[in-house]
């Protein structure tokens, strides 16, 4: 059974149970029962709807912000690992060292000038970036150390290549949106219900009530926009930055 169908049936079942219990209780209530002696159920429900929706909004904002922070961490880890490779190959012969550094520079330049735009527009990394990174890996792994000093540097270089590779894979996996469609359905439906409860309380047209209702609705709209903005870490307003690459490889953006 599809998940959306399970969700729909569960929501309908919950509504049906509440309606049935309410109707049964109304039919079986004593004739002398005075509803005015009980608390206003509308105000009670409105309060709890607001509380529950505030919790959901807070969790959603925390989730997308964590995803954005993790995306920035991937960029930092990849740039740092590549910089370490570039620095540690100084113990290799000049021709090998220059080749590795040149390939790293080419890869970083491609990332910050071309691949970054592709991630923003298409939510994916480029095949050219994969090939350039594979060339860097091949440069490091295929070299055979000719001295003990070079041999001691070889394994740490392989470790840095692995770290950069893992960071690149993680960066590629975090380019798209992180919030599932069913969560967006809940957020938007919750916003409609929460704002709709204002009318259930019979809001009047006084200036104070209209201003508060407008500010309340604007706040919810702002929070939903904030979630949407953070949801795609590389393509919207407050995005993960390529600054770690540019700071460690100053000429890459030229």
Coordinates of C-alpha atoms in Angstrom, one line a residue:
X1 CA 0.0 0.0 0.0
X2 CA 1.5 3.4 -1.0
X3 CA 2.6 5.7 1.9
X4 CA 0.3 8.5 0.8
X5 CA -2.7 6.2 0.9
X6 CA -1.8 5.1 4.4
X7 CA -1.4 8.7 5.5
X8 CA -4.8 9.7 4.0
X9 CA -6.6 6.7 5.6
X10 CA -5.0 7.5 9.0
X11 CA -6.1 11.1 8.8
X12 CA -9.6 10.2 7.8
X13 CA -9.8 7.6 10.5
X14 CA -8.7 10.1 13.2
X15 CA -11.3 12.6 12.0
X16 CA -14.0 10.0 11.8
X17 CA -13.3 8.8 15.4
X18 CA -13.6 12.3 16.8
X19 CA -16.8 13.0 14.9
X20 CA -18.4 9.8 15.9
X21 CA -17.5 10.1 19.6
X22 CA -18.8 13.7 19.6
X23 CA -22.1 12.7 18.0
X24 CA -22.6 9.7 20.3
X25 CA -21.9 11.8 23.4
X26 CA -24.3 14.5 22.1
X27 CA -27.1 12.0 21.7
X28 CA -26.5 10.3 25.0
X29 CA -26.1 13.6 27.0
X30 CA -28.6 14.3 29.8
X31 CA -31.4 16.7 29.0
X32 CA -30.4 19.0 31.9
X33 CA -26.7 19.2 30.9
X34 CA -25.5 22.8 30.6
X35 CA -22.7 23.2 28.0
X36 CA -21.9 26.7 29.3
X37 CA -20.4 25.3 32.4
X38 CA -17.6 23.6 30.4
X39 CA -14.5 25.4 29.1
X40 CA -14.6 26.8 25.6
X41 CA -13.4 23.9 23.5
X42 CA -12.6 26.2 20.5
X43 CA -10.1 28.2 22.5
X44 CA -8.5 25.0 23.9
X45 CA -8.1 23.5 20.4
X46 CA -6.7 26.7 19.0
X47 CA -4.1 26.9 21.7
X48 CA -2.9 23.3 21.2
X49 CA -3.0 23.6 17.4
X50 CA -0.7 26.6 17.7
X51 CA 1.6 24.8 20.2
X52 CA 1.9 21.7 18.0
X53 CA 2.5 23.7 14.8
X54 CA 5.1 25.8 16.5
X55 CA 7.0 22.6 17.5
X56 CA 6.7 21.3 14.0
X57 CA 8.0 24.5 12.5
X58 CA 10.9 24.6 15.0
X59 CA 11.9 21.0 14.1
X60 CA 11.7 21.7 10.4
X61 CA 13.9 24.9 10.7
X62 CA 16.4 23.0 12.8
X63 CA 16.5 20.1 10.3
X64 CA 17.1 22.3 7.2
X65 CA 19.7 24.4 9.1
X66 CA 21.6 21.3 10.1
X67 CA 21.5 20.2 6.5
X68 CA 22.9 23.5 5.4
X69 CA 25.7 23.4 8.0
X70 CA 26.6 19.8 7.1
X71 CA 26.8 20.9 3.4
X72 CA 29.3 23.6 4.4
X73 CA 31.3 21.1 6.5
X74 CA 31.6 18.8 3.4
X75 CA 33.0 21.7 1.4
X76 CA 35.5 22.6 4.2
X77 CA 36.6 19.0 4.6
X78 CA 37.2 18.5 0.8
X79 CA 39.1 21.8 0.5
X80 CA 41.3 21.1 3.5
X81 CA 42.1 17.5 2.3
X82 CA 43.1 18.8 -1.1
X83 CA 45.2 21.5 0.4
X84 CA 47.0 18.9 2.6
X85 CA 47.8 16.8 -0.4
X86 CA 49.2 19.9 -2.2
X87 CA 51.4 20.7 0.7
X88 CA 52.6 17.2 1.6
X89 CA 53.8 16.3 -1.9
X90 CA 56.7 18.7 -1.4
X91 CA 58.8 15.6 -0.5
X92 CA 58.2 14.1 -4.0
X93 CA 60.4 14.9 -7.0
X94 CA 59.7 18.3 -8.6
X95 CA 58.0 16.9 -11.7
X96 CA 55.7 14.6 -9.7
X97 CA 55.0 17.4 -7.2
X98 CA 54.2 20.0 -9.9
X99 CA 51.9 17.5 -11.7
X100 CA 49.9 16.7 -8.6
X101 CA 49.6 20.4 -7.6
X102 CA 48.6 21.4 -11.1
X103 CA 45.9 18.7 -11.3
X104 CA 44.5 19.8 -7.9
X105 CA 44.5 23.4 -9.0
X106 CA 42.6 22.4 -12.2
X107 CA 40.1 20.4 -10.2
X108 CA 39.5 23.2 -7.7
X109 CA 39.1 25.8 -10.4
X110 CA 36.5 23.7 -12.1
X111 CA 34.6 23.2 -8.9
X112 CA 34.4 26.9 -8.0
X113 CA 33.8 28.3 -11.5
X114 CA 31.7 25.6 -13.2
X115 CA 30.5 22.8 -10.9
X116 CA 29.2 25.2 -8.3
X117 CA 26.8 26.7 -10.8
X118 CA 25.7 23.2 -11.9
X119 CA 25.0 22.3 -8.3
X120 CA 22.8 25.4 -8.0
X121 CA 21.0 25.0 -11.3
X122 CA 20.7 21.2 -11.6
X123 CA 21.4 19.9 -8.0
X124 CA 24.2 17.6 -9.2
X125 CA 27.9 17.6 -9.7
X126 CA 29.6 17.4 -13.1
X127 CA 31.2 14.5 -14.9
X128 CA 34.1 16.7 -15.7
X129 CA 34.7 17.2 -12.0
X130 CA 34.6 13.4 -11.5
X131 CA 37.3 13.0 -14.1
X132 CA 39.5 15.7 -12.7
X133 CA 39.3 14.3 -9.2
X134 CA 40.0 10.8 -10.6
X135 CA 43.2 12.2 -12.1
X136 CA 44.3 13.6 -8.8
X137 CA 43.7 10.3 -7.1
X138 CA 45.6 8.5 -9.9
X139 CA 48.5 10.9 -9.5
X140 CA 48.8 10.1 -5.8
X141 CA 48.1 6.4 -5.8
X142 CA 50.2 5.4 -8.9
X143 CA 53.4 7.0 -7.7
X144 CA 56.0 4.6 -6.3
X145 CA 58.1 6.1 -3.5
X146 CA 61.8 5.9 -4.1
X147 CA 63.0 6.6 -0.6
X148 CA 62.0 6.0 3.0
X149 CA 61.0 9.7 3.4
X150 CA 58.7 9.5 0.4
X151 CA 57.3 6.2 1.7
X152 CA 56.4 7.7 5.0
X153 CA 54.5 10.5 3.3
X154 CA 52.7 8.1 0.9
X155 CA 50.1 6.6 3.2
X156 CA 49.0 9.9 4.8
X157 CA 48.5 11.2 1.2
X158 CA 46.3 8.3 0.4
X159 CA 44.3 9.0 3.6
X160 CA 43.8 12.6 2.5
X161 CA 42.7 11.5 -1.0
X162 CA 40.1 9.2 0.7
X163 CA 38.9 12.1 2.9
X164 CA 38.5 14.4 -0.1
X165 CA 36.7 11.6 -2.0
X166 CA 34.3 11.1 0.8
X167 CA 33.7 14.8 1.2
X168 CA 33.0 15.1 -2.6
X169 CA 30.5 12.2 -2.5
X170 CA 28.8 13.8 0.5
X171 CA 28.7 17.2 -1.3
X172 CA 27.1 15.5 -4.3
X173 CA 24.5 13.8 -2.1
X174 CA 23.5 17.1 -0.4
X175 CA 22.9 19.2 -3.5
X176 CA 19.2 18.6 -3.7
X177 CA 16.3 19.4 -1.4
X178 CA 16.2 17.6 1.9
X179 CA 12.5 18.1 2.9
X180 CA 10.2 15.3 1.7
X181 CA 7.0 16.3 0.0
X182 CA 4.8 14.9 2.8
X183 CA 6.6 17.2 5.3
X184 CA 5.8 20.2 3.1
X185 CA 2.2 19.0 2.9
X186 CA 2.0 19.0 6.7
X187 CA 3.7 22.4 7.0
X188 CA 1.3 24.1 4.5
X189 CA -1.8 22.3 5.8
X190 CA -0.8 23.2 9.4
X191 CA -0.4 26.9 8.4
X192 CA -3.8 26.9 6.8
X193 CA -5.4 25.3 9.8
X194 CA -3.6 27.5 12.3
X195 CA -4.5 30.7 10.5
X196 CA -8.0 29.4 9.9
X197 CA -8.6 29.0 13.6
X198 CA -8.4 32.8 13.8
X199 CA -11.8 33.0 12.1
X200 CA -13.2 30.2 14.3
X201 CA -12.6 32.6 17.2
X202 CA -14.8 35.2 15.5
X203 CA -12.2 37.8 15.0
X204 CA -13.6 41.3 14.8
X205 CA -12.6 44.2 12.5
X206 CA -10.9 46.2 15.2
X207 CA -7.5 47.7 14.3
X208 CA -5.7 45.8 17.0
X209 CA -7.1 42.4 16.0
X210 CA -6.5 43.0 12.3
X211 CA -2.9 44.0 12.9
X212 CA -2.2 41.0 15.2
X213 CA -3.8 38.6 12.7
X214 CA -1.8 40.1 9.9
X215 CA 1.5 39.9 11.8
X216 CA 0.7 36.3 12.9
X217 CA 0.1 35.3 9.3
X218 CA 3.2 37.1 8.1
X219 CA 5.3 35.4 10.7
X220 CA 4.2 31.9 9.6
X221 CA 4.8 32.9 5.9
X222 CA 8.3 34.1 6.9
X223 CA 9.1 30.9 8.7
X224 CA 7.9 28.7 5.8
X225 CA 10.0 30.8 3.4
X226 CA 13.0 30.3 5.8
X227 CA 12.6 26.6 5.6
X228 CA 12.3 26.6 1.8
X229 CA 15.4 28.9 1.6
X230 CA 17.5 26.6 3.7
X231 CA 16.2 23.4 2.1
X232 CA 18.5 23.5 -0.8
X233 CA 22.0 24.1 0.6
X234 CA 23.7 25.2 -2.6
X235 CA 21.1 27.0 -4.7
X236 CA 19.1 29.5 -2.6
X237 CA 19.6 32.6 -0.4
X238 CA 21.7 31.5 2.6
X239 CA 23.8 28.8 0.8
X240 CA 26.9 26.9 1.5
X241 CA 29.9 28.9 0.3
X242 CA 32.9 27.9 -1.9
X243 CA 35.1 30.2 0.3
X244 CA 37.1 27.2 1.8
X245 CA 38.3 26.4 -1.8
X246 CA 39.0 30.1 -2.6
X247 CA 40.8 30.7 0.7
X248 CA 43.1 27.7 0.4
X249 CA 43.6 28.0 -3.4
X250 CA 43.6 31.8 -4.0
X251 CA 43.9 31.6 -7.8
X252 CA 41.2 29.0 -8.3
X253 CA 38.4 31.6 -9.1
X254 CA 40.3 33.4 -11.8

